[in-house]
mmCIF file with all atom_site columns, C-alpha atoms in Angstrom:
data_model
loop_
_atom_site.group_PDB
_atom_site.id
_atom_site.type_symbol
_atom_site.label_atom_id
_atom_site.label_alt_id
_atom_site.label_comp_id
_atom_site.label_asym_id
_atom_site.label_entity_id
_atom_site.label_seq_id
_atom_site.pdbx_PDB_ins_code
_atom_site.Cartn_x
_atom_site.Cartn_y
_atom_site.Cartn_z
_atom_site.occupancy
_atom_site.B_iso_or_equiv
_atom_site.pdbx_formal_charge
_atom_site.auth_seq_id
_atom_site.auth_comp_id
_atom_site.auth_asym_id
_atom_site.auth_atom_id
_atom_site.pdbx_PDB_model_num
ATOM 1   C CA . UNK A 1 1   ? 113.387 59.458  85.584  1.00 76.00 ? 1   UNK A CA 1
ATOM 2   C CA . UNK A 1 2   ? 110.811 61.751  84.042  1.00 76.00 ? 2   UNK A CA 1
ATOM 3   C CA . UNK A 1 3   ? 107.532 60.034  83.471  1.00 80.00 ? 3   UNK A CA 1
ATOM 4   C CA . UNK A 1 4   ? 106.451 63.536  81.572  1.00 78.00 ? 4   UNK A CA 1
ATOM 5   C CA . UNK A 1 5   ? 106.220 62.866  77.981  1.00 80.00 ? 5   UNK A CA 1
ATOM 6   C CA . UNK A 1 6   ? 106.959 65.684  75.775  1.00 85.00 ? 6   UNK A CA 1
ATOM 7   C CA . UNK A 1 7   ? 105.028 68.511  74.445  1.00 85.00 ? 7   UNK A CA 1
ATOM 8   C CA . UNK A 1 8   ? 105.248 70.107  71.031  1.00 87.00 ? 8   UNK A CA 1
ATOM 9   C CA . UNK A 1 9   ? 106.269 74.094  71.279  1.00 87.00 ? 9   UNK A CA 1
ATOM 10  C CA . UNK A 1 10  ? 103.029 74.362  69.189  1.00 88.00 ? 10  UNK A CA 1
ATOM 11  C CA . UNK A 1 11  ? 101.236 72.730  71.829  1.00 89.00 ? 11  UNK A CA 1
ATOM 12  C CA . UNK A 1 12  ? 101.976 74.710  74.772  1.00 88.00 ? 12  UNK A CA 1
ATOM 13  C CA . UNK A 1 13  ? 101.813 77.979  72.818  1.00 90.00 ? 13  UNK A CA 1
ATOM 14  C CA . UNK A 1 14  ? 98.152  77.036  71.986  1.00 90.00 ? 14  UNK A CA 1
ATOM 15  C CA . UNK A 1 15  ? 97.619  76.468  75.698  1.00 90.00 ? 15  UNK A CA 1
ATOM 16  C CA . UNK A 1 16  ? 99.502  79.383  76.792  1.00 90.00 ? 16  UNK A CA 1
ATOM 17  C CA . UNK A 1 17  ? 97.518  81.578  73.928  1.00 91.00 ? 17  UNK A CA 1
ATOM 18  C CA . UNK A 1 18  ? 93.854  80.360  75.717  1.00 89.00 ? 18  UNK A CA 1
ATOM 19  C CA . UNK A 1 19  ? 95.071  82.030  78.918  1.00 89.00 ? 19  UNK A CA 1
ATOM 20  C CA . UNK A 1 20  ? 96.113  84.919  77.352  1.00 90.00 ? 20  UNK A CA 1
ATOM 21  C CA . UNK A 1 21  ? 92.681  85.329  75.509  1.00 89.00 ? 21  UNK A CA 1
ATOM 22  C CA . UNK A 1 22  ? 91.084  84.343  78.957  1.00 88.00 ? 22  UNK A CA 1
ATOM 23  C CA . UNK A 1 23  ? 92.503  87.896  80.092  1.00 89.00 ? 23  UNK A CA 1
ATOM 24  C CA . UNK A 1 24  ? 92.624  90.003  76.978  1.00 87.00 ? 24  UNK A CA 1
ATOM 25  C CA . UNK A 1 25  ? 90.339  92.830  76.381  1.00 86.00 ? 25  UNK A CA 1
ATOM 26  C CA . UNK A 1 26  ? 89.883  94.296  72.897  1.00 86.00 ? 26  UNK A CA 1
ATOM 27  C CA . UNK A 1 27  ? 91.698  97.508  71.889  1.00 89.00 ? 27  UNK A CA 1
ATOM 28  C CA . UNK A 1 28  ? 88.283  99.008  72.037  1.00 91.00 ? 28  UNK A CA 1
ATOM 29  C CA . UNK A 1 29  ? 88.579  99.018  75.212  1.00 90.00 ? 29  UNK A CA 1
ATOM 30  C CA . UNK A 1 30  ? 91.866  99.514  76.327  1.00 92.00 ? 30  UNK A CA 1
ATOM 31  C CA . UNK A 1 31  ? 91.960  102.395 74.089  1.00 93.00 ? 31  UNK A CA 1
ATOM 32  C CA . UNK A 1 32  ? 89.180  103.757 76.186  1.00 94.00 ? 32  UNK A CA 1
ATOM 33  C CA . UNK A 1 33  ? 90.631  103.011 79.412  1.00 93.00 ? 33  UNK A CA 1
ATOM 34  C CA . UNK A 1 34  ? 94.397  104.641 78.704  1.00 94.00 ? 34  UNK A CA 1
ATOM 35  C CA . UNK A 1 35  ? 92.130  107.975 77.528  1.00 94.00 ? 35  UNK A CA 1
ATOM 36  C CA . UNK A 1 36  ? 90.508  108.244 80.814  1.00 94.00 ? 36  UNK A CA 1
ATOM 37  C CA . UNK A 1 37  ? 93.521  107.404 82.786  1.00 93.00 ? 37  UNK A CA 1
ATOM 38  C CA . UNK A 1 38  ? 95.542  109.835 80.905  1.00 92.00 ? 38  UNK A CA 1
ATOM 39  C CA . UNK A 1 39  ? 92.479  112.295 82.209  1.00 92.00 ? 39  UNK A CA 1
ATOM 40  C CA . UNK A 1 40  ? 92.489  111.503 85.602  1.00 90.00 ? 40  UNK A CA 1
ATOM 41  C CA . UNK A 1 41  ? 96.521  112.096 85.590  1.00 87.00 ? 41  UNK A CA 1
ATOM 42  C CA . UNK A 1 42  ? 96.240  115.537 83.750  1.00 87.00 ? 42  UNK A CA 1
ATOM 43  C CA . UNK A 1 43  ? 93.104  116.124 87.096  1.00 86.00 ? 43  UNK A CA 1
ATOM 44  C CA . UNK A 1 44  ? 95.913  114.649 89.245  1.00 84.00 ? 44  UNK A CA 1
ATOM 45  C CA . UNK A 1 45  ? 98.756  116.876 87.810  1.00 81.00 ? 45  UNK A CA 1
ATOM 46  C CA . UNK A 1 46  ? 96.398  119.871 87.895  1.00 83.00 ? 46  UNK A CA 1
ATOM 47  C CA . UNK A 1 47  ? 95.368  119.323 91.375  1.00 80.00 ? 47  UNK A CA 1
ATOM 48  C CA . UNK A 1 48  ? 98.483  118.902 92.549  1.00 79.00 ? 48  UNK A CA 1
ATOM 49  C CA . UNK A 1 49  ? 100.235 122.117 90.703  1.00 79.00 ? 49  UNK A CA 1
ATOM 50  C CA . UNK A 1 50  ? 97.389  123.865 92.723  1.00 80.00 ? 50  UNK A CA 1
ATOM 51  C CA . UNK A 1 51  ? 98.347  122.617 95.468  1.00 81.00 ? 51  UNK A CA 1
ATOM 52  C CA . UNK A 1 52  ? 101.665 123.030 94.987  1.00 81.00 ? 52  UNK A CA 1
ATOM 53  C CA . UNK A 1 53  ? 101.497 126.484 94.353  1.00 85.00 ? 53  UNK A CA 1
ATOM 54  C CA . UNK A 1 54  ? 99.441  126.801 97.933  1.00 87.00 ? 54  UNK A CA 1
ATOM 55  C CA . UNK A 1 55  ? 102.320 125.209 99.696  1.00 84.00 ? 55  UNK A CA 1
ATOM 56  C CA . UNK A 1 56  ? 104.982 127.810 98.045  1.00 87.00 ? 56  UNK A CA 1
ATOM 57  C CA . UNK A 1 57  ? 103.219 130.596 98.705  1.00 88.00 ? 57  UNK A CA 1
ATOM 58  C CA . UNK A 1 58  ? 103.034 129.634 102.397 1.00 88.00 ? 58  UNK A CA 1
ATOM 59  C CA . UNK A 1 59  ? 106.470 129.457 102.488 1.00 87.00 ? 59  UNK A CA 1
ATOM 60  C CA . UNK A 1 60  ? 107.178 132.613 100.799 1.00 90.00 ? 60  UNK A CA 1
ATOM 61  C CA . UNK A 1 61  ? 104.657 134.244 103.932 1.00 90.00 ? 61  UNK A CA 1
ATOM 62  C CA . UNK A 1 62  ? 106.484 132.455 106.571 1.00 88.00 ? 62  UNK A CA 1
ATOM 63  C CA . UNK A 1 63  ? 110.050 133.325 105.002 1.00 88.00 ? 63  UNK A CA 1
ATOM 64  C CA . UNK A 1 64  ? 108.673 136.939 105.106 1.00 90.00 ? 64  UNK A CA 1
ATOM 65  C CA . UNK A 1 65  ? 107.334 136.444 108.628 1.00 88.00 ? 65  UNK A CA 1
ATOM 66  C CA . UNK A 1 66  ? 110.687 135.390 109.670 1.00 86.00 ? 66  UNK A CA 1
ATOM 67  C CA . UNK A 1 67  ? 112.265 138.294 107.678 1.00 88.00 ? 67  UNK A CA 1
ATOM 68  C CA . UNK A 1 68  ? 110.322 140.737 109.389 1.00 87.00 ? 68  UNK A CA 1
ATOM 69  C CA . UNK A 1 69  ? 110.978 138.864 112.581 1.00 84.00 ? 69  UNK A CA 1
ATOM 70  C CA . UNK A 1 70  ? 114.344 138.692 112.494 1.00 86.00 ? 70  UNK A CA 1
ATOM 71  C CA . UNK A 1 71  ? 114.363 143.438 111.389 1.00 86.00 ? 71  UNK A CA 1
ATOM 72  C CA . UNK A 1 72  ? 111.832 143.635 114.563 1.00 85.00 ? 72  UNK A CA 1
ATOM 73  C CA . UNK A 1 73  ? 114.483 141.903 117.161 1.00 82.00 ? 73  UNK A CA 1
ATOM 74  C CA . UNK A 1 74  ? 117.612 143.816 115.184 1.00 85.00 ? 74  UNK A CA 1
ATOM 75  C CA . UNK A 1 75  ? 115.289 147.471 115.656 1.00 83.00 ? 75  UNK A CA 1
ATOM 76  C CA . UNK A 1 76  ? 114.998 146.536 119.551 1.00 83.00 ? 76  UNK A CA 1
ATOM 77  C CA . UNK A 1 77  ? 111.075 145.999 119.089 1.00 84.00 ? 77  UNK A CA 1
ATOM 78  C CA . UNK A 1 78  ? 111.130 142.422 120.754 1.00 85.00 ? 78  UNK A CA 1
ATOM 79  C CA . UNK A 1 79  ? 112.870 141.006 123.405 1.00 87.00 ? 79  UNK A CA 1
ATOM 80  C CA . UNK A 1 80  ? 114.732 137.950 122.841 1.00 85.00 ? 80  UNK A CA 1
ATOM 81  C CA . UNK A 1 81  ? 112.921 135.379 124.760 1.00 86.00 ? 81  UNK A CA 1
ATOM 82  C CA . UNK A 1 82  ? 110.249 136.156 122.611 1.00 85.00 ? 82  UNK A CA 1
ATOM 83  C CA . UNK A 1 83  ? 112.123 136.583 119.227 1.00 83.00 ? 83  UNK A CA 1
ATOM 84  C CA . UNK A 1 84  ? 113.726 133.207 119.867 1.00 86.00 ? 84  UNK A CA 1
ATOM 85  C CA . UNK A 1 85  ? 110.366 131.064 120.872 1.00 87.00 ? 85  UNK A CA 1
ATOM 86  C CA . UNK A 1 86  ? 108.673 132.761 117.949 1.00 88.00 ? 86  UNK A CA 1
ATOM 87  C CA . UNK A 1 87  ? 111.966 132.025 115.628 1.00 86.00 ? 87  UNK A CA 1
ATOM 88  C CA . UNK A 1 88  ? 111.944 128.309 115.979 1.00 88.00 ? 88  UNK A CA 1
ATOM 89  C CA . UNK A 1 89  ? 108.096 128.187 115.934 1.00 89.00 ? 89  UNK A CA 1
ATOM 90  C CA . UNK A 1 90  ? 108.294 130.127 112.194 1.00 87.00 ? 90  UNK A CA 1
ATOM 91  C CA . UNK A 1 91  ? 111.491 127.692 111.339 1.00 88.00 ? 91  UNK A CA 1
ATOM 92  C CA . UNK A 1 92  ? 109.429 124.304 112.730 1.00 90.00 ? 92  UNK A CA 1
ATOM 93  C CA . UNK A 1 93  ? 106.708 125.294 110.443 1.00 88.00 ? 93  UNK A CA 1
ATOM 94  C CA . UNK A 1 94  ? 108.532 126.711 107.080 1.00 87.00 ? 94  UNK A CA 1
ATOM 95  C CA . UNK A 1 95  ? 110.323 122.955 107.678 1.00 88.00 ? 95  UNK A CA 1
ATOM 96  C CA . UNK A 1 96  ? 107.273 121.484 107.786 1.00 88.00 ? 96  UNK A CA 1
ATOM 97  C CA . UNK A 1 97  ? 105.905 123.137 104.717 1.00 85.00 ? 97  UNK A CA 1
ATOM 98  C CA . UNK A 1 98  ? 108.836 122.379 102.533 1.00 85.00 ? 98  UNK A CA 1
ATOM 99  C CA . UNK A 1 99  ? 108.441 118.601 103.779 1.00 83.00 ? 99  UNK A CA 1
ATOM 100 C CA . UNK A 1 100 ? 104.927 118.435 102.724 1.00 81.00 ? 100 UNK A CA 1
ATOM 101 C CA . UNK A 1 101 ? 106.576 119.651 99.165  1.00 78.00 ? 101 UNK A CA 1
ATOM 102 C CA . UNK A 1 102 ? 108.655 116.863 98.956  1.00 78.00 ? 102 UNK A CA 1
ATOM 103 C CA . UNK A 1 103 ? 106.119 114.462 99.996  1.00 72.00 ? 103 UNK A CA 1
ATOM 104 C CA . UNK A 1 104 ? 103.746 115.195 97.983  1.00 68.00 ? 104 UNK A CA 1
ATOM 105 C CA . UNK A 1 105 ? 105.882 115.622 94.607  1.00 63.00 ? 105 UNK A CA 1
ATOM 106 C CA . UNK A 1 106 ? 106.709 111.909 95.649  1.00 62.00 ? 106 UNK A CA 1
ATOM 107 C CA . UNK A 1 107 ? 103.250 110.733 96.051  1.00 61.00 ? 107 UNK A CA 1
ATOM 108 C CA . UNK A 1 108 ? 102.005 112.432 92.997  1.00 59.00 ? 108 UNK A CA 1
ATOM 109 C CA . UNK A 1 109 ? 104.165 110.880 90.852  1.00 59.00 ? 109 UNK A CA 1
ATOM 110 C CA . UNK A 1 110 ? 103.298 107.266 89.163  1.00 72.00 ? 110 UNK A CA 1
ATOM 111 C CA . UNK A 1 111 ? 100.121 106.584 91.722  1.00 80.00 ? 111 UNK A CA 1
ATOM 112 C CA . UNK A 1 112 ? 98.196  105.394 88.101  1.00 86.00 ? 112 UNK A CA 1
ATOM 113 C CA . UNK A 1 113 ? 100.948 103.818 86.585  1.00 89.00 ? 113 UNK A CA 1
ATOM 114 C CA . UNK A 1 114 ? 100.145 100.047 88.016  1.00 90.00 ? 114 UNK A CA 1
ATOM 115 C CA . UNK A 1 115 ? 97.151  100.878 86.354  1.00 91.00 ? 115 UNK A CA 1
ATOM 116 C CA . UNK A 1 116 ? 98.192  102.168 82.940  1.00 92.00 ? 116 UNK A CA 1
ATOM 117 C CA . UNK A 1 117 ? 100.649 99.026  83.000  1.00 92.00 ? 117 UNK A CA 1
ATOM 118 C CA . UNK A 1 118 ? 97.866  96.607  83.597  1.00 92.00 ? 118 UNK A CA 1
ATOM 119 C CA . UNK A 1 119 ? 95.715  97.793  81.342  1.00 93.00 ? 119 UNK A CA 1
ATOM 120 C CA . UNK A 1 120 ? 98.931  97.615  78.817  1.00 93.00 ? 120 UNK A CA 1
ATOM 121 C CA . UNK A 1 121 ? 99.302  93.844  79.473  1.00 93.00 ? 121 UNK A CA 1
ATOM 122 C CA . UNK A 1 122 ? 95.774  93.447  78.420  1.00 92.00 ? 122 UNK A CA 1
ATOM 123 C CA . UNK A 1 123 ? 96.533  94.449  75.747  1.00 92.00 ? 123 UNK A CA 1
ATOM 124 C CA . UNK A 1 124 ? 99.483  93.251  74.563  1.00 92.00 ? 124 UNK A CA 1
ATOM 125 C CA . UNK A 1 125 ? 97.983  89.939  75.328  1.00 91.00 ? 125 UNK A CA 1
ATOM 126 C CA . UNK A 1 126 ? 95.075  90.307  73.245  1.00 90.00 ? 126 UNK A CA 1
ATOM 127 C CA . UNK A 1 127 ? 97.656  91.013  70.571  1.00 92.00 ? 127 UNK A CA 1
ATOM 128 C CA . UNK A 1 128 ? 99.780  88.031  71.108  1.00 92.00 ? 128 UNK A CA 1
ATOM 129 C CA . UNK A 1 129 ? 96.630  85.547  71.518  1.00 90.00 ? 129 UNK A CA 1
ATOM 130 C CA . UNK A 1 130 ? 96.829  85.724  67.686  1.00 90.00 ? 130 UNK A CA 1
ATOM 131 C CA . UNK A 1 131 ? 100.854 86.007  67.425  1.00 89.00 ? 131 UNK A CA 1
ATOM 132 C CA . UNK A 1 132 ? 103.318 83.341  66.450  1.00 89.00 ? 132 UNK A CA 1
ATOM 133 C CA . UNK A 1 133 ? 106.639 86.099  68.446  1.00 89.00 ? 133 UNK A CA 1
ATOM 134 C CA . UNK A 1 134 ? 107.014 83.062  70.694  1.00 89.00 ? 134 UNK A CA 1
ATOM 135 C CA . UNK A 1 135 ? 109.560 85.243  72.953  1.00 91.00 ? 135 UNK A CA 1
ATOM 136 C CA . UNK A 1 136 ? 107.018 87.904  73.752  1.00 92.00 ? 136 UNK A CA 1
ATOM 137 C CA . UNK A 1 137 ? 104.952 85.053  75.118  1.00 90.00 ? 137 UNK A CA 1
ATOM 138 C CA . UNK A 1 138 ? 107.178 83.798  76.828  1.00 89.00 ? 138 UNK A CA 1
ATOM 139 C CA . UNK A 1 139 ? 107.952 87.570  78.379  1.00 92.00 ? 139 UNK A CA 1
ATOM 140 C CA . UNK A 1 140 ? 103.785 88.031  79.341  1.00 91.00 ? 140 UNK A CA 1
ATOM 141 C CA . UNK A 1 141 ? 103.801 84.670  81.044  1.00 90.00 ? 141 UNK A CA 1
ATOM 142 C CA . UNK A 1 142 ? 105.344 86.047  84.768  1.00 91.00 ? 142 UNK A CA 1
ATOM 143 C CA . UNK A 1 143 ? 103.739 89.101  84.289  1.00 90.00 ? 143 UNK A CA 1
ATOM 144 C CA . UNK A 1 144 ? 100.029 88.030  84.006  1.00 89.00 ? 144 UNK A CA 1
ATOM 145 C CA . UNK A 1 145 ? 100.184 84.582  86.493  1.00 88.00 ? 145 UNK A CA 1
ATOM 146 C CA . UNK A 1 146 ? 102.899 82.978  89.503  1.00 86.00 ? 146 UNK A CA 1
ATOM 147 C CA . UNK A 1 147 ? 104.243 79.420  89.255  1.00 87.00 ? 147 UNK A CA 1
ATOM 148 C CA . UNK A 1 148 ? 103.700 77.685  85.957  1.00 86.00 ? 148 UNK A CA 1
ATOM 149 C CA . UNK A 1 149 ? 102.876 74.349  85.480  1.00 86.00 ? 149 UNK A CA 1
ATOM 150 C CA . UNK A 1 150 ? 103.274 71.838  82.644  1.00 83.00 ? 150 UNK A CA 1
ATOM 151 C CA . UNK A 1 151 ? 102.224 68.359  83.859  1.00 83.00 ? 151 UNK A CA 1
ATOM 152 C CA . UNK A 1 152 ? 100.776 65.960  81.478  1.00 85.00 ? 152 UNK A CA 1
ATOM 153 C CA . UNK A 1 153 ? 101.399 67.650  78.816  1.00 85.00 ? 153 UNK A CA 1
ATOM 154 C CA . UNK A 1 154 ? 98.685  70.194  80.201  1.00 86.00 ? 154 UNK A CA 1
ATOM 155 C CA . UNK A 1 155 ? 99.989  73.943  81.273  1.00 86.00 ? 155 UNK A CA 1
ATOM 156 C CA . UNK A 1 156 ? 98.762  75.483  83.958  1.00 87.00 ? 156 UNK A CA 1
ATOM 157 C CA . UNK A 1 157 ? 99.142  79.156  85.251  1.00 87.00 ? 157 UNK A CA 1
ATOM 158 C CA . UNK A 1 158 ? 97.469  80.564  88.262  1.00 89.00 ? 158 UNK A CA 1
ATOM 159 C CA . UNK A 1 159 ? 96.968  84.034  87.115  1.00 89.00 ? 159 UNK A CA 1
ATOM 160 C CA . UNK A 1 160 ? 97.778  87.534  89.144  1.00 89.00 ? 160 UNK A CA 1
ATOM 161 C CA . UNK A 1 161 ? 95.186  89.090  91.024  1.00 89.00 ? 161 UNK A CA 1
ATOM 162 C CA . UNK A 1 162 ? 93.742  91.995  88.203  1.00 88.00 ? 162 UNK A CA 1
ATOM 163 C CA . UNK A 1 163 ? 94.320  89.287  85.833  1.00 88.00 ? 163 UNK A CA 1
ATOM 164 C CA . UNK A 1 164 ? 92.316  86.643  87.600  1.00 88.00 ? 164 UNK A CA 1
ATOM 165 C CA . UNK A 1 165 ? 89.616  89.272  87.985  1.00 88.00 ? 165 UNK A CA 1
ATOM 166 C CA . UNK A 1 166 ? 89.456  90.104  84.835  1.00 86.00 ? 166 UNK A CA 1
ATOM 167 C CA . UNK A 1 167 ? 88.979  86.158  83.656  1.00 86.00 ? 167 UNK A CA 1
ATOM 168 C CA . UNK A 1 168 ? 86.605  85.454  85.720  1.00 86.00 ? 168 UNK A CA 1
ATOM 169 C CA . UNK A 1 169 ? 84.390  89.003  84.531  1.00 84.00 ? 169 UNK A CA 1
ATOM 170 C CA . UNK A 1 170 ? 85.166  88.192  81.149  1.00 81.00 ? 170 UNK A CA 1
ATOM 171 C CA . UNK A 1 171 ? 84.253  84.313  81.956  1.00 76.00 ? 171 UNK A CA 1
ATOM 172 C CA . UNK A 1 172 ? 80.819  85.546  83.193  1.00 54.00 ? 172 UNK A CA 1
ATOM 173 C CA . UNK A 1 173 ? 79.649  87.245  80.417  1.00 46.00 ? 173 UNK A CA 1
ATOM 174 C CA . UNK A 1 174 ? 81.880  89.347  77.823  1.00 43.00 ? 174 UNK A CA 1
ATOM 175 C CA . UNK A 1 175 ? 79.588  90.622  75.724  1.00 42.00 ? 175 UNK A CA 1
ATOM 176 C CA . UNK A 1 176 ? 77.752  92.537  78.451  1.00 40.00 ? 176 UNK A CA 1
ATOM 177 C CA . UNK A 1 177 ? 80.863  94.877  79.182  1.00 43.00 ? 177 UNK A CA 1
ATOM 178 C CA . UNK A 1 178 ? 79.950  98.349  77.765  1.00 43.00 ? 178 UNK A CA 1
ATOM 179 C CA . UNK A 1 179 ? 82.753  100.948 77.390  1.00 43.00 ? 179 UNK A CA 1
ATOM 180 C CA . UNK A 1 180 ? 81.133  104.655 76.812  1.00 44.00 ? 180 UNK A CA 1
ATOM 181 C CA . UNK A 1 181 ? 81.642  106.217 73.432  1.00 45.00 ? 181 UNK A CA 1
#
């Protein structure tokens, strides 16, 4: 047998709605922080297109080096032994180049996004602190803490690491946080 009583939906909404103002921020400032991470991915983005661009043109100029390679030993300028070692050495490191392409296109891509997404949750639960769209609570709750609790009619959520942070900062003193114009 159970020896929980029940809880009104009401009830646990109101409890789950203090967490979720214990980790909300106000759009003030959410607003601010999704403008300068959308600036720090457009320095990102730039940065890398740079860089990008570096990596291309080195393998255009060892493609050519190869090219030119490849006429010398066809003339009879070089002998083989030598065309050969220096062959593989231009092939090793045109390889190499186009894997440091690769890499980096896929560790450019979505290195703020945790970030953006976080800052998102915020959000949304600063806007469903005051919201009676019972479902989107319900979808916030595994995002923002791990194991839920309801015992005596009390719930209880331990709350993710950024979120937890972000409680206990906003615990300390809210009204000291200062976001730049």
């Amino acid at each position: 047998k159970c020896t929980q009583g029940y809880i009104q939906e009401k009830d646990l909404v109101n409890q789950i709605k203090e967490k979720l103002i214990s980790i909300s921020l106000p759009d003030k400032y959410t607003d601010w922080m999704l403008r300068k991470v959308e600036e720090w991915q457009k320095d990102k983005t730039r940065d890398f297109n740079f860089s990008l661009e570096d990596v291309k043109t080195k393998i255009t100029e060892t493609q050519n080096k190869i090219d030119k390679l490849v006429s010398a030993y066809i003339d009879g300028d070089i002998p083989k032994e030598s065309y050969l070692i220096k062959k593989e050495e231009l092939l090793k490191q045109k390889l190499n180049l186009n894997q440091e392409k690769d890499g980096s296109k896929k560790n450019t891509k979505n290195q703020l996004e945790p970030l953006k997404q976080w800052i998102l949750d915020t959000k949304k639960a600063n806007f469903l602190a005051s919201s009676d769209d019972y479902h989107q609570i319900r979808e916030i709750v595994p995002k923002i803490g791990t194991n839920p609790r309801l015992s005596d009619k009390s719930f209880s959520l331990p709350l993710r690491p950024p979120f937890q942070f972000l409680a206990v900062a906003l615990g300390a003193r809210a009204d000291t946080i200062a976001v730049p114009p």
